[in-house]
PDB file of C-alpha atoms in Angstrom:
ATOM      1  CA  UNK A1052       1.039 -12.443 -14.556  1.00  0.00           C
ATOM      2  CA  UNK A1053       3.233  -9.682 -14.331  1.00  0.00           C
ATOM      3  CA  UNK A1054       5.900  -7.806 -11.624  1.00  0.00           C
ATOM      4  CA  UNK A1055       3.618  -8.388  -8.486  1.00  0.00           C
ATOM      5  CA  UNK A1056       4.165 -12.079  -8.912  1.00  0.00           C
ATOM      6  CA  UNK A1057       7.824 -12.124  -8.882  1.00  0.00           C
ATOM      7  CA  UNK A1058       8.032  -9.520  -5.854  1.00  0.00           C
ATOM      8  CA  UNK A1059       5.276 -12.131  -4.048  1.00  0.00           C
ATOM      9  CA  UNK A1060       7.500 -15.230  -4.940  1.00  0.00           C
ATOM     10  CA  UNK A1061      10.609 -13.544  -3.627  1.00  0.00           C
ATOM     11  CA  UNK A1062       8.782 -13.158   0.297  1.00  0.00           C
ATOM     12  CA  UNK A1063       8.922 -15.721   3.046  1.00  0.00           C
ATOM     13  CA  UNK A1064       5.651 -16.768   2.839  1.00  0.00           C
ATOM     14  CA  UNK A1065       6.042 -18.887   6.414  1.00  0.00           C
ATOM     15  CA  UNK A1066       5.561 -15.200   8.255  1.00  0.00           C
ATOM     16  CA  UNK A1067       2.362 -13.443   8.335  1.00  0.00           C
ATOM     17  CA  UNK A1068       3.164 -10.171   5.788  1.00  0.00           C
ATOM     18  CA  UNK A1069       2.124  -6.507   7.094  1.00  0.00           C
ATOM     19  CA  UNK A1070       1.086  -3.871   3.860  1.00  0.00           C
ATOM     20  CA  UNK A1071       1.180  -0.984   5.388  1.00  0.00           C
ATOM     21  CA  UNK A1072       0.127   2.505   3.618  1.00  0.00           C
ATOM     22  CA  UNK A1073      -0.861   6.316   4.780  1.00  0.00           C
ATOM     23  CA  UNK A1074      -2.041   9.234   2.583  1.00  0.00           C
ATOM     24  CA  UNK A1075      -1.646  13.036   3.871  1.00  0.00           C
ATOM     25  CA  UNK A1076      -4.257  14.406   1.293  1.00  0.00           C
ATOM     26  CA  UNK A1077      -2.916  18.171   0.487  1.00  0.00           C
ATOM     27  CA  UNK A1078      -3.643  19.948  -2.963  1.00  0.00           C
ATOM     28  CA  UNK A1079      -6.407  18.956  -5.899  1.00  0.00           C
ATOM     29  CA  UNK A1080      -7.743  15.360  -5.910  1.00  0.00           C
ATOM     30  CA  UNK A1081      -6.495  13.766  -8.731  1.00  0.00           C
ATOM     31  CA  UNK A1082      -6.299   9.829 -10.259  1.00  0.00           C
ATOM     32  CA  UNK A1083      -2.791   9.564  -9.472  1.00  0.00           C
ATOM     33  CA  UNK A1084      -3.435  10.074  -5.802  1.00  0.00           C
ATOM     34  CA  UNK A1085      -4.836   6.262  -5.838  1.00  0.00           C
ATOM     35  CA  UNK A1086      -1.228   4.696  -7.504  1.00  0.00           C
ATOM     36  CA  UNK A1087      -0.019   3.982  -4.402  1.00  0.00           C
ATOM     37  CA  UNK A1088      -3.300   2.608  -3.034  1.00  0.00           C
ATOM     38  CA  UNK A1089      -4.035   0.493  -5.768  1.00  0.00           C
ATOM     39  CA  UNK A1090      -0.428  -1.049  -5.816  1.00  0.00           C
ATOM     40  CA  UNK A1091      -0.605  -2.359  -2.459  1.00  0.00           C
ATOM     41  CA  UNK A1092      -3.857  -3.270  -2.447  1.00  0.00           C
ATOM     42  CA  UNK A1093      -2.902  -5.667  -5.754  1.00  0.00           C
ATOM     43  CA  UNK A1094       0.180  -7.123  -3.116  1.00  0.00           C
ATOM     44  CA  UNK A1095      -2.487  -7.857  -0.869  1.00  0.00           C
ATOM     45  CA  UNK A1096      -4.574  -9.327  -3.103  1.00  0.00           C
ATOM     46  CA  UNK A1097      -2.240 -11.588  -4.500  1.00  0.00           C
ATOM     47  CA  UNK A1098      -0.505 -12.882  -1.185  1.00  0.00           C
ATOM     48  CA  UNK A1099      -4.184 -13.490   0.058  1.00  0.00           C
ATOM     49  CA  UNK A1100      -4.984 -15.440  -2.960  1.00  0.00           C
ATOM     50  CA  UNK A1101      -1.356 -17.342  -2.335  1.00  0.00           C
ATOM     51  CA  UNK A1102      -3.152 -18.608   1.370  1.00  0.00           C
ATOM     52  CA  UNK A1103      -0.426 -16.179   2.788  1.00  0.00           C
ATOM     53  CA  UNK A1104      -1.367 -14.304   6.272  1.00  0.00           C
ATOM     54  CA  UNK A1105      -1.485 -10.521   5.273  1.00  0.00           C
ATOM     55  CA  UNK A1106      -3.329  -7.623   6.651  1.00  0.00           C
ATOM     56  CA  UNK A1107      -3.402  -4.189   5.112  1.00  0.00           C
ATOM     57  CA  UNK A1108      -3.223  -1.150   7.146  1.00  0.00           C
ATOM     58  CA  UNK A1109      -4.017   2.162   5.062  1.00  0.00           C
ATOM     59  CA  UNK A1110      -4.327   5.308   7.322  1.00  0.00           C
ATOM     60  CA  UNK A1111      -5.398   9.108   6.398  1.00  0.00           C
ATOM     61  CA  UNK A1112      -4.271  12.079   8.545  1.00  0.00           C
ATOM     62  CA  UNK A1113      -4.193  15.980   7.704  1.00  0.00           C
ATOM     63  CA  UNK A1114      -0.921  16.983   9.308  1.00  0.00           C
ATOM     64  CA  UNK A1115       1.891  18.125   6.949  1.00  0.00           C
ATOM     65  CA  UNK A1116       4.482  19.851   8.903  1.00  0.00           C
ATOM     66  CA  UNK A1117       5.154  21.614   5.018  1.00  0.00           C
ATOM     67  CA  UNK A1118       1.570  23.734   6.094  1.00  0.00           C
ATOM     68  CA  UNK A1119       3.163  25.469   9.027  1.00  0.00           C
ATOM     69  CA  UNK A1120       6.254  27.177   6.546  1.00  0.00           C
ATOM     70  CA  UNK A1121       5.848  30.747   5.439  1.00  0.00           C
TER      71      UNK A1121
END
C-alpha cells in the first residue's frame, strides 16, 4: 500500500507493539496539529489488521515549561 507497510513488515510481530503519542496544545488550532495523530493511528491500524497485539496510548497535558520564559 504504501510506507506504513514496509515500516509494519520490518517489526517483530511475536511482541505485543506499544504506539505511544502526547500533544501539549499551545498556539492556534490548526489541521497540521492532527499529522502526528493520524500517522500513528494508521500504524495502529495496520498492525491490528496484521492480528498483531498493539495498544495506542495518546495523552494531552497543558504544561510547556517554554510558558514560564520571559
Amino acid at each position: 500500500m504504501f510506507w506504513c507497510n514496509e515500516l509494519i513488515n520490518g517489526i517483530n510481530t511475536q511482541f505485543p507493539q506499544i504506539i505511544n503519542d502526547s500533544k501539549t496544545p499551545s498556539g492556534r488550532a490548526h489541521v497540521g496539529a492532527l499529522r502526528g495523530v493520524v500517522i500513528h493511528d494508521v500504524i495502529f491500524r495496520l498492525l491490528r489488521e496484521k492480528g498483531v497485539a498493539v495498544r495506542y496510548l495518546y495523552g494531552v497535558d497543558d504544561y510547556d515549561p517554554l510558558d514560564e520564559l520571559p
